[in-house]
Amino acid sequence: MGSDKIITAGMLAIGDELLSGRTKDKNIGHLADMLHLAGIDLKEVRIVGDEEEMIVEALDALRGRYDYVFTSGGIGPTHDDITADAVAKAFGVPCTHDPAAMELMAAMYARRGMEFNEARQRMARMPVGASHIPNSVSTAPGFSIGNVHVMAGVPQVFIAMLEALLPTLETGAPVLSRSVVSPFGEGDIGTQLTAIQKAHPDTSIGSYPRFDGNRFSTEIVIRSRDEAPAEVAEKAVLAMIAEIASAKAAG
Amino acid sequence: MGSDKIITAGMLAIGDELLSGRTKDKNIGHLADMLHLAGIDLKEVRIVGDEEEMIVEALDALRGRYDYVFTSGGIGPTHDDITADAVAKAFGVPCTHDPAAMELMAAMYARRGMEFNEARQRMARMPVGASHIPNSVSTAPGFSIGNVHVMAGVPQVFIAMLEALLPTLETGAPVLSRSVVSPFGEGDIGTQLTAIQKAHPDTSIGSYPRFDGNRFSTEIVIRSRDEAPAEVAEKAVLAMIAEIASAKAAG
């Protein structure tokens, strides 16, 4: 159940491949969707490469400012997976092979007849004091320490970890949103929409241009934590569209 | 033509809709691709909402640190488009209706028989001293001031603006990359790949796990600004794959 408290979050996506264009991130949009539904306000996202100093700096900035920080990427078995070390450094604790993670993973690899080698054991490393985020896809857990939640970059694994994590977090009052598609571009509606926003301060009205290659239309989204003001603002938006359409029909 | 100099960049994507999940960003991946081809190193990306203080803070952090900053979003005609004001504030200059942009846009709307109203005129606002980034899609220009390049959030317009902007920028030595697909997951190759990276310090070797719902494979990418070390490292990676495949075939 959500409370009336506002809960904020930041995200840190980690990986050279996101900055070189080789991989197109899918986790940011998924996290944004899931947090929105959970009533947690995602306020900022940062993407940095596999560089310890950059990761630590971004983590420190985000974890000091928001209730939760979610990270993606850099917890695999190879040399460029340095997120666990960076998180440990940010928290000033050692990064070691977590005994419970080692046990989980040893059992899984034994069942599958695969060697639990040094590289795979690397995935059991986490800051001392961290708790596991279960991984229903490939066993090697993510982890939480303080307000930081560290998850994998592979989207299927990120999704599974987030699904396990979210029910354990405190959530806020969900933001209600209503969406109205305006057949007119922002240029036609901007002045009136500004007036509508001013007249309905309990709502946050966003306008999102769409371009089909030929003409612009606009998706107008009215957000509010209460039902009543959103409904009133929605009617004002619909009246605006009716007025512009009539003027164009007559013109 | 690229030089041997390393040119760095940061990106700031602006918009509440990116943080609520309503819009899935496409500009970050496109910018990453284009900068990679141009030999400009994208080092960091931030996403913030339509809040002046957040935009100014992120801009100041990025423009002080990187050679170029590219922004997307928030330059349309509605009340939530506040990027021009925020950029002006960061540079400590007024934000006014740019006369040349007003002229361009007035002519375009006149040609199309559309009213050049207050909302549309808002798109001509930019910090005093800014220069235009041409917009071949919908006329209203982006702008550059100092090392900050401000572009639209609508992907078609962002793409067009970036295409116009990039040839005007100083570019660096392009990073060459070679990619080898390993049929084995990171757990099988991690230890040896770490040794290969250590033995080839002139290259940066990334490993990117793929998961098909059943098993992991790995894309191994060798990056270098010179051809020769990348070629040697690529051969070492291929030898590693051959060795693991032989062992599995014999096992």
Short mmCIF file of C-alpha atoms in Angstrom, two decimals:
data_model
loop_
_atom_site.label_atom_id
_atom_site.label_comp_id
_atom_site.label_asym_id
_atom_site.label_seq_id
_atom_site.Cartn_x
_atom_site.Cartn_y
_atom_site.Cartn_z
CA MET A 1 0.00 0.00 0.00
CA GLY A 2 1.25 3.46 -0.82
CA SER A 3 1.43 6.20 1.78
CA ASP A 4 1.07 9.95 1.31
CA LYS A 5 4.81 10.41 1.67
CA ILE A 6 6.76 11.40 -1.42
CA ILE A 7 9.46 8.80 -2.10
CA THR A 8 12.22 9.76 -4.51
CA ALA A 9 14.73 7.75 -6.50
CA GLY A 10 17.78 8.11 -8.72
CA MET A 11 19.16 5.60 -11.18
CA LEU A 12 22.73 4.93 -12.24
CA ALA A 13 23.18 2.87 -15.41
CA ILE A 14 26.76 1.61 -15.71
CA GLY A 15 28.58 0.43 -18.82
CA ASP A 16 30.92 1.65 -21.57
CA GLU A 17 28.62 -0.07 -24.08
CA LEU A 18 25.78 2.37 -23.28
CA LEU A 19 28.03 5.36 -24.03
CA SER A 20 29.52 3.93 -27.23
CA GLY A 21 26.10 3.24 -28.70
CA ARG A 22 26.80 -0.50 -28.94
CA THR A 23 24.00 -1.27 -26.50
CA LYS A 24 20.78 0.73 -26.37
CA ASP A 25 19.67 0.89 -22.75
CA LYS A 26 16.33 -0.71 -21.96
CA ASN A 27 16.51 -0.67 -18.17
CA ILE A 28 15.93 3.05 -17.63
CA GLY A 29 12.54 2.99 -19.33
CA HIS A 30 11.53 -0.19 -17.52
CA LEU A 31 12.57 1.16 -14.13
CA ALA A 32 10.74 4.43 -14.87
CA ASP A 33 7.56 2.49 -15.68
CA MET A 34 7.76 0.29 -12.59
CA LEU A 35 8.58 3.13 -10.19
CA HIS A 36 5.76 5.24 -11.62
CA LEU A 37 3.31 2.42 -10.93
CA ALA A 38 4.75 1.98 -7.43
CA GLY A 39 4.36 5.68 -6.59
CA ILE A 40 8.12 6.30 -6.36
CA ASP A 41 9.30 9.50 -8.09
CA LEU A 42 12.30 8.90 -10.33
CA LYS A 43 14.05 12.28 -10.25
CA GLU A 44 17.34 11.75 -12.05
CA VAL A 45 19.23 9.18 -14.10
CA ARG A 46 22.93 9.08 -14.81
CA ILE A 47 24.84 6.86 -17.22
CA VAL A 48 28.58 6.39 -16.70
CA GLY A 49 31.18 4.01 -18.09
CA ASP A 50 33.11 1.24 -16.35
CA GLU A 51 35.36 3.64 -14.41
CA GLU A 52 35.49 3.32 -10.65
CA GLU A 53 35.95 7.01 -9.91
CA MET A 54 32.97 8.02 -12.06
CA ILE A 55 30.75 5.32 -10.53
CA VAL A 56 31.66 6.28 -6.96
CA GLU A 57 31.10 9.98 -7.60
CA ALA A 58 27.71 9.44 -9.23
CA LEU A 59 26.63 7.00 -6.51
CA ASP A 60 27.57 9.42 -3.77
CA ALA A 61 25.70 12.28 -5.44
CA LEU A 62 22.55 10.20 -5.95
CA ARG A 63 22.44 8.29 -2.66
CA GLY A 64 22.76 11.50 -0.66
CA ARG A 65 19.90 13.13 -2.49
CA TYR A 66 17.23 10.49 -3.07
CA ASP A 67 15.47 7.90 -0.93
CA TYR A 68 16.54 5.07 -3.23
CA VAL A 69 19.24 4.55 -5.82
CA PHE A 70 18.95 1.77 -8.39
CA THR A 71 21.92 0.70 -10.47
CA SER A 72 22.14 -1.49 -13.56
CA GLY A 73 25.18 -3.18 -15.02
CA GLY A 74 28.72 -4.15 -14.12
CA ILE A 75 28.05 -7.13 -11.83
CA GLY A 76 28.98 -9.92 -14.23
CA PRO A 77 32.02 -12.21 -14.16
CA THR A 78 34.52 -10.28 -16.29
CA HIS A 79 37.27 -7.76 -15.60
CA ASP A 80 35.14 -4.81 -16.70
CA ASP A 81 32.46 -5.64 -14.10
CA ILE A 82 33.54 -3.32 -11.30
CA THR A 83 30.24 -2.14 -9.83
CA ALA A 84 30.49 -4.20 -6.61
CA ASP A 85 33.95 -2.78 -5.89
CA ALA A 86 32.81 0.77 -6.63
CA VAL A 87 29.76 0.46 -4.37
CA ALA A 88 31.91 -0.98 -1.57
CA LYS A 89 34.31 1.92 -2.00
CA ALA A 90 31.48 4.46 -1.85
CA PHE A 91 30.29 2.90 1.41
CA GLY A 92 33.82 2.51 2.78
CA VAL A 93 33.53 -1.25 3.36
CA PRO A 94 35.47 -4.20 1.93
CA CYS A 95 34.18 -6.08 -1.13
CA THR A 96 34.39 -9.84 -0.54
CA HIS A 97 32.95 -13.12 -1.80
CA ASP A 98 29.62 -13.30 0.03
CA PRO A 99 29.36 -16.76 1.68
CA ALA A 100 25.62 -17.15 1.09
CA ALA A 101 25.96 -16.14 -2.57
CA MET A 102 28.88 -18.55 -2.99
CA GLU A 103 26.71 -21.36 -1.59
CA LEU A 104 23.71 -20.56 -3.81
CA MET A 105 25.85 -20.36 -6.91
CA ALA A 106 27.99 -23.42 -6.12
CA ALA A 107 24.81 -25.49 -5.77
CA MET A 108 23.38 -24.15 -9.04
CA TYR A 109 26.56 -24.83 -11.05
CA ALA A 110 26.85 -28.31 -9.46
CA ARG A 111 23.27 -29.10 -10.51
CA ARG A 112 24.05 -27.98 -14.05
CA GLY A 113 27.36 -29.86 -14.16
CA MET A 114 29.28 -26.62 -14.76
CA GLU A 115 32.52 -25.50 -13.21
CA PHE A 116 32.16 -22.82 -10.49
CA ASN A 117 35.37 -21.15 -11.63
CA GLU A 118 37.10 -17.95 -10.58
CA ALA A 119 35.21 -15.79 -13.07
CA ARG A 120 31.82 -17.09 -11.92
CA GLN A 121 32.84 -16.71 -8.27
CA ARG A 122 33.46 -13.05 -9.05
CA MET A 123 29.68 -12.65 -9.31
CA ALA A 124 29.39 -13.55 -5.60
CA ARG A 125 31.44 -10.53 -4.59
CA MET A 126 29.59 -7.76 -2.80
CA PRO A 127 30.20 -5.11 -0.13
CA VAL A 128 30.30 -6.54 3.38
CA GLY A 129 26.90 -6.02 4.99
CA ALA A 130 24.94 -6.12 1.72
CA SER A 131 21.74 -8.18 1.45
CA HIS A 132 20.78 -10.19 -1.63
CA ILE A 133 18.38 -9.23 -4.40
CA PRO A 134 17.19 -12.61 -5.72
CA ASN A 135 17.84 -13.48 -9.36
CA SER A 136 15.28 -15.96 -10.68
CA VAL A 137 16.88 -16.01 -14.14
CA SER A 138 20.52 -16.89 -13.56
CA THR A 139 20.93 -17.24 -9.77
CA ALA A 140 23.86 -14.82 -9.13
CA PRO A 141 22.16 -12.28 -6.85
CA GLY A 142 22.14 -8.50 -6.99
CA PHE A 143 22.50 -6.74 -3.68
CA SER A 144 21.27 -3.86 -1.52
CA ILE A 145 23.41 -1.80 0.82
CA GLY A 146 22.09 1.29 2.54
CA ASN A 147 19.68 2.89 0.09
CA VAL A 148 21.50 1.55 -2.97
CA HIS A 149 20.11 -1.41 -4.94
CA VAL A 150 22.52 -3.02 -7.38
CA MET A 151 21.12 -5.00 -10.29
CA ALA A 152 22.34 -6.61 -13.49
CA GLY A 153 22.53 -4.88 -16.87
CA VAL A 154 21.11 -7.74 -18.94
CA PRO A 155 17.47 -6.65 -19.25
CA GLN A 156 15.90 -10.04 -18.47
CA VAL A 157 17.92 -10.25 -15.26
CA PHE A 158 17.32 -6.58 -14.37
CA ILE A 159 13.57 -7.11 -14.75
CA ALA A 160 13.64 -10.24 -12.55
CA MET A 161 15.69 -8.55 -9.84
CA LEU A 162 13.49 -5.45 -9.82
CA GLU A 163 10.41 -7.63 -9.57
CA ALA A 164 11.89 -9.29 -6.48
CA LEU A 165 13.08 -6.01 -4.97
CA LEU A 166 10.14 -3.65 -5.44
CA PRO A 167 7.68 -5.31 -3.00
CA THR A 168 10.30 -4.89 -0.24
CA LEU A 169 10.53 -1.09 -0.68
CA GLU A 170 8.47 1.67 0.85
CA THR A 171 6.25 3.19 -1.82
CA GLY A 172 4.48 6.53 -2.01
CA ALA A 173 1.14 7.82 -3.17
CA PRO A 174 0.92 6.82 -6.82
CA VAL A 175 0.66 9.67 -9.28
CA LEU A 176 -2.60 9.50 -11.20
CA SER A 177 -2.38 10.52 -14.80
CA ARG A 178 -4.90 11.27 -17.52
CA SER A 179 -3.90 11.58 -21.11
CA VAL A 180 -5.65 13.54 -23.87
CA VAL A 181 -4.46 13.45 -27.46
CA SER A 182 -4.65 16.84 -29.12
CA PRO A 183 -4.89 16.69 -32.92
CA PHE A 184 -3.11 20.06 -32.92
CA GLY A 185 0.59 20.68 -32.43
CA GLU A 186 2.08 22.44 -29.44
CA GLY A 187 2.25 25.68 -31.43
CA ASP A 188 -1.55 25.77 -31.68
CA ILE A 189 -2.23 24.96 -28.05
CA GLY A 190 0.77 26.32 -26.15
CA THR A 191 -0.63 29.67 -25.06
CA GLN A 192 -3.95 28.25 -23.83
CA LEU A 193 -2.28 25.25 -22.21
CA THR A 194 -0.01 27.56 -20.22
CA ALA A 195 -3.13 29.35 -18.93
CA ILE A 196 -4.75 26.00 -18.03
CA GLN A 197 -1.64 24.93 -16.11
CA LYS A 198 -1.68 28.23 -14.19
CA ALA A 199 -5.36 27.81 -13.37
CA HIS A 200 -4.84 24.25 -12.07
CA PRO A 201 -1.80 24.41 -9.79
CA ASP A 202 -2.63 21.09 -8.06
CA THR A 203 -1.87 19.30 -11.30
CA SER A 204 1.25 18.96 -13.40
CA ILE A 205 0.40 19.23 -17.08
CA GLY A 206 2.93 17.92 -19.57
CA SER A 207 2.71 18.19 -23.32
CA TYR A 208 4.52 15.69 -25.51
CA PRO A 209 4.84 16.46 -29.19
CA ARG A 210 4.46 13.67 -31.72
CA PHE A 211 5.65 14.04 -35.29
CA ASP A 212 4.47 11.61 -37.96
CA GLY A 213 6.87 12.89 -40.61
CA ASN A 214 4.33 15.38 -41.86
CA ARG A 215 2.54 17.12 -39.00
CA PHE A 216 2.75 17.52 -35.25
CA SER A 217 0.11 16.38 -32.77
CA THR A 218 0.40 16.50 -29.00
CA GLU A 219 -0.20 14.15 -26.12
CA ILE A 220 -1.29 16.16 -23.11
CA VAL A 221 -0.80 14.42 -19.79
CA ILE A 222 -2.37 15.69 -16.58
CA ARG A 223 -0.76 14.32 -13.43
CA SER A 224 -1.92 14.69 -9.88
CA ARG A 225 -1.86 12.72 -6.67
CA ASP A 226 -5.61 13.44 -6.26
CA GLU A 227 -8.45 12.49 -8.58
CA ALA A 228 -10.58 15.65 -8.42
CA PRO A 229 -8.13 18.34 -9.66
CA ALA A 230 -6.99 16.06 -12.50
CA GLU A 231 -10.60 15.62 -13.63
CA VAL A 232 -11.26 19.37 -13.65
CA ALA A 233 -8.04 20.08 -15.56
CA GLU A 234 -8.84 17.35 -18.08
CA LYS A 235 -12.18 19.02 -18.82
CA ALA A 236 -10.40 22.34 -19.36
CA VAL A 237 -8.04 20.65 -21.84
CA LEU A 238 -10.96 19.08 -23.72
CA ALA A 239 -12.73 22.46 -23.86
CA MET A 240 -9.56 24.01 -25.29
CA ILE A 241 -9.40 21.35 -28.02
CA ALA A 242 -13.08 21.89 -28.84
CA GLU A 243 -12.51 25.62 -29.14
CA ILE A 244 -9.48 25.29 -31.42
CA ALA A 245 -11.24 22.69 -33.57
CA SER A 246 -14.31 24.95 -33.94
CA ALA A 247 -12.12 27.90 -34.88
CA LYS A 248 -10.31 25.81 -37.50
CA ALA A 249 -13.59 24.41 -38.84
CA ALA A 250 -14.98 27.92 -39.19
CA GLY A 251 -11.71 29.40 -40.54
CA MET B 1 39.10 14.93 -40.31
CA GLY B 2 39.84 13.60 -36.86
CA SER B 3 42.94 14.59 -34.91
CA ASP B 4 44.84 12.62 -32.28
CA LYS B 5 43.33 14.74 -29.54
CA ILE B 6 40.80 13.08 -27.23
CA ILE B 7 37.53 15.02 -27.37
CA THR B 8 35.00 14.33 -24.63
CA ALA B 9 31.29 14.95 -24.33
CA GLY B 10 28.42 14.78 -21.88
CA MET B 11 24.71 14.61 -22.63
CA LEU B 12 21.77 16.00 -20.73
CA ALA B 13 18.34 14.64 -21.68
CA ILE B 14 15.56 16.82 -20.28
CA GLY B 15 11.93 15.89 -19.68
CA ASP B 16 9.54 14.64 -17.01
CA GLU B 17 8.21 12.14 -19.55
CA LEU B 18 11.56 10.30 -19.64
CA LEU B 19 11.47 9.83 -15.86
CA SER B 20 7.82 8.77 -15.66
CA GLY B 21 8.32 6.07 -18.29
CA ARG B 22 5.78 7.67 -20.62
CA THR B 23 8.45 8.28 -23.25
CA LYS B 24 11.32 5.87 -23.85
CA ASP B 25 14.36 7.93 -24.79
CA LYS B 26 15.80 7.34 -28.24
CA ASN B 27 18.18 10.29 -28.45
CA ILE B 28 20.85 8.99 -26.06
CA GLY B 29 21.53 5.89 -28.16
CA HIS B 30 21.52 7.90 -31.39
CA LEU B 31 23.91 10.51 -30.00
CA ALA B 32 26.16 7.74 -28.66
CA ASP B 33 26.28 6.13 -32.13
CA MET B 34 27.00 9.40 -33.93
CA LEU B 35 29.66 10.59 -31.48
CA HIS B 36 31.36 7.19 -31.59
CA LEU B 37 31.60 7.45 -35.38
CA ALA B 38 32.89 11.02 -35.10
CA GLY B 39 35.63 10.06 -32.64
CA ILE B 40 34.12 12.03 -29.75
CA ASP B 41 34.08 10.16 -26.41
CA LEU B 42 30.69 10.32 -24.70
CA LYS B 43 31.64 10.05 -21.03
CA GLU B 44 28.43 10.66 -19.12
CA VAL B 45 24.70 11.11 -19.64
CA ARG B 46 22.20 12.60 -17.23
CA ILE B 47 18.43 12.67 -17.43
CA VAL B 48 16.54 15.25 -15.40
CA GLY B 49 12.95 16.51 -15.38
CA ASP B 50 11.55 19.89 -16.34
CA GLU B 51 12.93 21.66 -13.25
CA GLU B 52 15.13 24.69 -13.74
CA GLU B 53 17.36 24.09 -10.73
CA MET B 54 18.07 20.48 -11.74
CA ILE B 55 18.81 21.47 -15.35
CA VAL B 56 21.17 24.28 -14.37
CA GLU B 57 23.04 22.10 -11.89
CA ALA B 58 23.50 19.24 -14.36
CA LEU B 59 24.53 21.63 -17.14
CA ASP B 60 27.12 23.30 -14.95
CA ALA B 61 28.56 19.94 -13.87
CA LEU B 62 28.79 18.65 -17.44
CA ARG B 63 29.97 21.80 -19.24
CA GLY B 64 32.83 22.26 -16.81
CA ARG B 65 34.04 18.73 -17.27
CA TYR B 66 33.66 17.84 -20.95
CA ASP B 67 34.60 19.49 -24.24
CA TYR B 68 31.02 19.38 -25.47
CA VAL B 69 27.60 19.09 -23.86
CA PHE B 70 24.59 18.05 -25.91
CA THR B 71 21.07 18.49 -24.59
CA SER B 72 17.75 17.11 -25.81
CA GLY B 73 14.27 18.27 -24.96
CA GLY B 74 12.45 21.23 -23.49
CA ILE B 75 12.68 23.72 -26.37
CA GLY B 76 9.11 23.48 -27.65
CA PRO B 77 6.31 26.05 -27.39
CA THR B 78 4.63 25.05 -24.11
CA HIS B 79 4.96 26.11 -20.48
CA ASP B 80 6.98 23.01 -19.55
CA ASP B 81 9.66 23.84 -22.15
CA ILE B 82 12.16 25.65 -19.97
CA THR B 83 15.52 24.53 -21.37
CA ALA B 84 16.38 27.87 -23.05
CA ASP B 85 15.77 29.74 -19.78
CA ALA B 86 17.80 27.23 -17.79
CA VAL B 87 20.73 27.40 -20.22
CA ALA B 88 20.65 31.21 -20.15
CA LYS B 89 20.64 31.10 -16.36
CA ALA B 90 23.62 28.71 -16.32
CA PHE B 91 25.55 31.12 -18.56
CA GLY B 92 24.33 34.21 -16.68
CA VAL B 93 22.85 35.90 -19.75
CA PRO B 94 19.29 36.99 -20.59
CA CYS B 95 16.97 34.71 -22.55
CA THR B 96 15.22 36.67 -25.30
CA HIS B 97 13.40 36.17 -28.60
CA ASP B 98 16.27 35.82 -31.07
CA PRO B 99 15.61 38.21 -34.00
CA ALA B 100 17.01 35.88 -36.68
CA ALA B 101 14.99 32.94 -35.36
CA MET B 102 11.85 35.11 -35.23
CA GLU B 103 12.41 36.06 -38.88
CA LEU B 104 12.99 32.47 -40.03
CA MET B 105 9.93 31.21 -38.22
CA ALA B 106 7.67 34.11 -39.20
CA ALA B 107 8.49 33.44 -42.86
CA MET B 108 7.83 29.71 -42.48
CA TYR B 109 4.46 30.17 -40.75
CA ALA B 110 3.47 32.82 -43.31
CA ARG B 111 4.28 30.39 -46.14
CA ARG B 112 2.15 27.74 -44.47
CA GLY B 113 -0.68 30.16 -43.71
CA MET B 114 -0.36 29.50 -39.97
CA GLU B 115 -0.49 32.01 -37.17
CA PHE B 116 2.91 32.84 -35.64
CA ASN B 117 1.36 33.08 -32.18
CA GLU B 118 2.85 33.63 -28.73
CA ALA B 119 3.41 29.90 -28.12
CA ARG B 120 5.26 29.44 -31.41
CA GLN B 121 7.29 32.59 -30.78
CA ARG B 122 8.43 30.95 -27.55
CA MET B 123 10.49 28.57 -29.69
CA ALA B 124 12.59 31.54 -30.89
CA ARG B 125 13.77 32.27 -27.35
CA MET B 126 17.43 31.59 -26.65
CA PRO B 127 20.24 32.93 -24.51
CA VAL B 128 21.74 36.16 -25.84
CA GLY B 129 24.88 35.32 -27.81
CA ALA B 130 23.73 31.85 -28.88
CA SER B 131 24.13 30.70 -32.48
CA HIS B 132 21.55 28.62 -34.34
CA ILE B 133 21.54 24.88 -34.94
CA PRO B 134 19.49 24.51 -38.14
CA ASN B 135 16.30 22.45 -38.03
CA SER B 136 15.47 21.00 -41.45
CA VAL B 137 12.35 19.28 -40.14
CA SER B 138 10.31 22.01 -38.48
CA THR B 139 12.38 25.24 -38.81
CA ALA B 140 12.54 26.37 -35.14
CA PRO B 141 16.30 26.22 -34.55
CA GLY B 142 18.26 24.67 -31.71
CA PHE B 143 21.17 26.71 -30.44
CA SER B 144 24.78 26.58 -29.27
CA ILE B 145 26.28 28.72 -26.53
CA GLY B 146 29.78 28.16 -25.23
CA ASN B 147 30.32 24.40 -25.37
CA VAL B 148 26.63 23.59 -24.91
CA HIS B 149 24.50 22.46 -27.85
CA VAL B 150 20.76 22.54 -27.29
CA MET B 151 18.54 20.32 -29.41
CA ALA B 152 14.93 19.19 -29.56
CA GLY B 153 13.56 16.10 -27.81
CA VAL B 154 11.42 14.85 -30.70
CA PRO B 155 13.74 12.23 -32.22
CA GLN B 156 13.26 13.25 -35.86
CA VAL B 157 14.17 16.83 -35.01
CA PHE B 158 17.05 15.81 -32.72
CA ILE B 159 18.50 13.70 -35.52
CA ALA B 160 18.22 16.55 -38.03
CA MET B 161 19.81 19.07 -35.67
CA LEU B 162 22.66 16.74 -34.77
CA GLU B 163 23.29 16.09 -38.45
CA ALA B 164 23.62 19.84 -39.03
CA LEU B 165 25.74 20.38 -35.91
CA LEU B 166 28.27 17.54 -36.01
CA PRO B 167 30.27 18.68 -39.08
CA THR B 168 30.92 22.00 -37.30
CA LEU B 169 32.55 20.38 -34.26
CA GLU B 170 36.14 19.37 -33.65
CA THR B 171 36.39 15.60 -33.73
CA GLY B 172 39.02 13.25 -32.34
CA ALA B 173 40.74 10.11 -33.43
CA PRO B 174 37.96 7.61 -34.00
CA VAL B 175 38.04 4.56 -31.79
CA LEU B 176 38.41 1.43 -33.88
CA SER B 177 36.48 -1.55 -32.67
CA ARG B 178 36.45 -5.23 -33.51
CA SER B 179 33.75 -7.51 -32.29
CA VAL B 180 33.96 -11.27 -31.71
CA VAL B 181 30.93 -13.32 -30.69
CA SER B 182 31.80 -15.94 -28.10
CA PRO B 183 29.36 -18.88 -28.03
CA PHE B 184 30.23 -19.20 -24.33
CA GLY B 185 28.93 -17.08 -21.49
CA GLU B 186 31.02 -14.68 -19.47
CA GLY B 187 31.39 -17.30 -16.74
CA ASP B 188 33.30 -19.57 -19.14
CA ILE B 189 35.57 -16.88 -20.53
CA GLY B 190 35.93 -14.35 -17.70
CA THR B 191 39.21 -15.54 -16.21
CA GLN B 192 41.01 -15.87 -19.54
CA LEU B 193 39.54 -12.63 -20.86
CA THR B 194 40.89 -10.78 -17.82
CA ALA B 195 44.35 -12.16 -18.63
CA ILE B 196 43.99 -11.09 -22.28
CA GLN B 197 43.02 -7.56 -21.23
CA LYS B 198 46.06 -7.38 -18.93
CA ALA B 199 48.34 -8.59 -21.72
CA HIS B 200 46.97 -5.98 -24.17
CA PRO B 201 46.93 -2.69 -22.29
CA ASP B 202 46.71 -0.59 -25.48
CA THR B 203 43.23 -1.94 -26.04
CA SER B 204 40.02 -1.72 -24.07
CA ILE B 205 38.23 -5.06 -24.09
CA GLY B 206 34.55 -5.07 -23.21
CA SER B 207 32.37 -8.11 -22.81
CA TYR B 208 28.64 -7.85 -23.30
CA PRO B 209 26.49 -10.75 -22.19
CA ARG B 210 23.55 -11.82 -24.30
CA PHE B 211 20.78 -14.00 -22.93
CA ASP B 212 18.35 -15.72 -25.29
CA GLY B 213 16.03 -16.91 -22.51
CA ASN B 214 17.94 -20.17 -22.22
CA ARG B 215 21.69 -19.64 -22.32
CA PHE B 216 24.24 -16.85 -22.21
CA SER B 217 26.63 -15.98 -25.02
CA THR B 218 29.00 -13.01 -25.07
CA GLU B 219 29.92 -10.28 -27.48
CA ILE B 220 33.55 -9.35 -26.96
CA VAL B 221 34.51 -5.92 -28.24
CA ILE B 222 38.12 -4.83 -28.61
CA ARG B 223 38.57 -1.07 -28.87
CA SER B 224 41.71 0.83 -29.66
CA ARG B 225 42.73 4.04 -31.38
CA ASP B 226 45.36 2.04 -33.33
CA GLU B 227 44.85 -0.87 -35.68
CA ALA B 228 47.79 -3.08 -34.72
CA PRO B 229 47.12 -3.72 -31.00
CA ALA B 230 43.44 -4.39 -31.71
CA GLU B 231 44.38 -7.00 -34.29
CA VAL B 232 46.75 -8.79 -31.89
CA ALA B 233 44.18 -8.75 -29.09
CA GLU B 234 41.48 -10.05 -31.44
CA LYS B 235 43.69 -13.05 -32.29
CA ALA B 236 44.18 -13.75 -28.58
CA VAL B 237 40.40 -13.71 -28.10
CA LEU B 238 39.88 -16.10 -31.00
CA ALA B 239 42.56 -18.44 -29.62
CA MET B 240 40.76 -18.39 -26.25
CA ILE B 241 37.47 -19.36 -27.91
CA ALA B 242 39.20 -22.16 -29.82
CA GLU B 243 40.72 -23.50 -26.62
CA ILE B 244 37.43 -23.46 -24.69
CA ALA B 245 35.56 -25.06 -27.60
CA SER B 246 38.18 -27.84 -27.86
CA ALA B 247 37.98 -28.48 -24.14
CA LYS B 248 34.18 -28.68 -24.29
CA ALA B 249 34.30 -30.95 -27.37
CA ALA B 250 36.73 -33.29 -25.61
CA GLY B 251 34.91 -33.10 -22.23
#
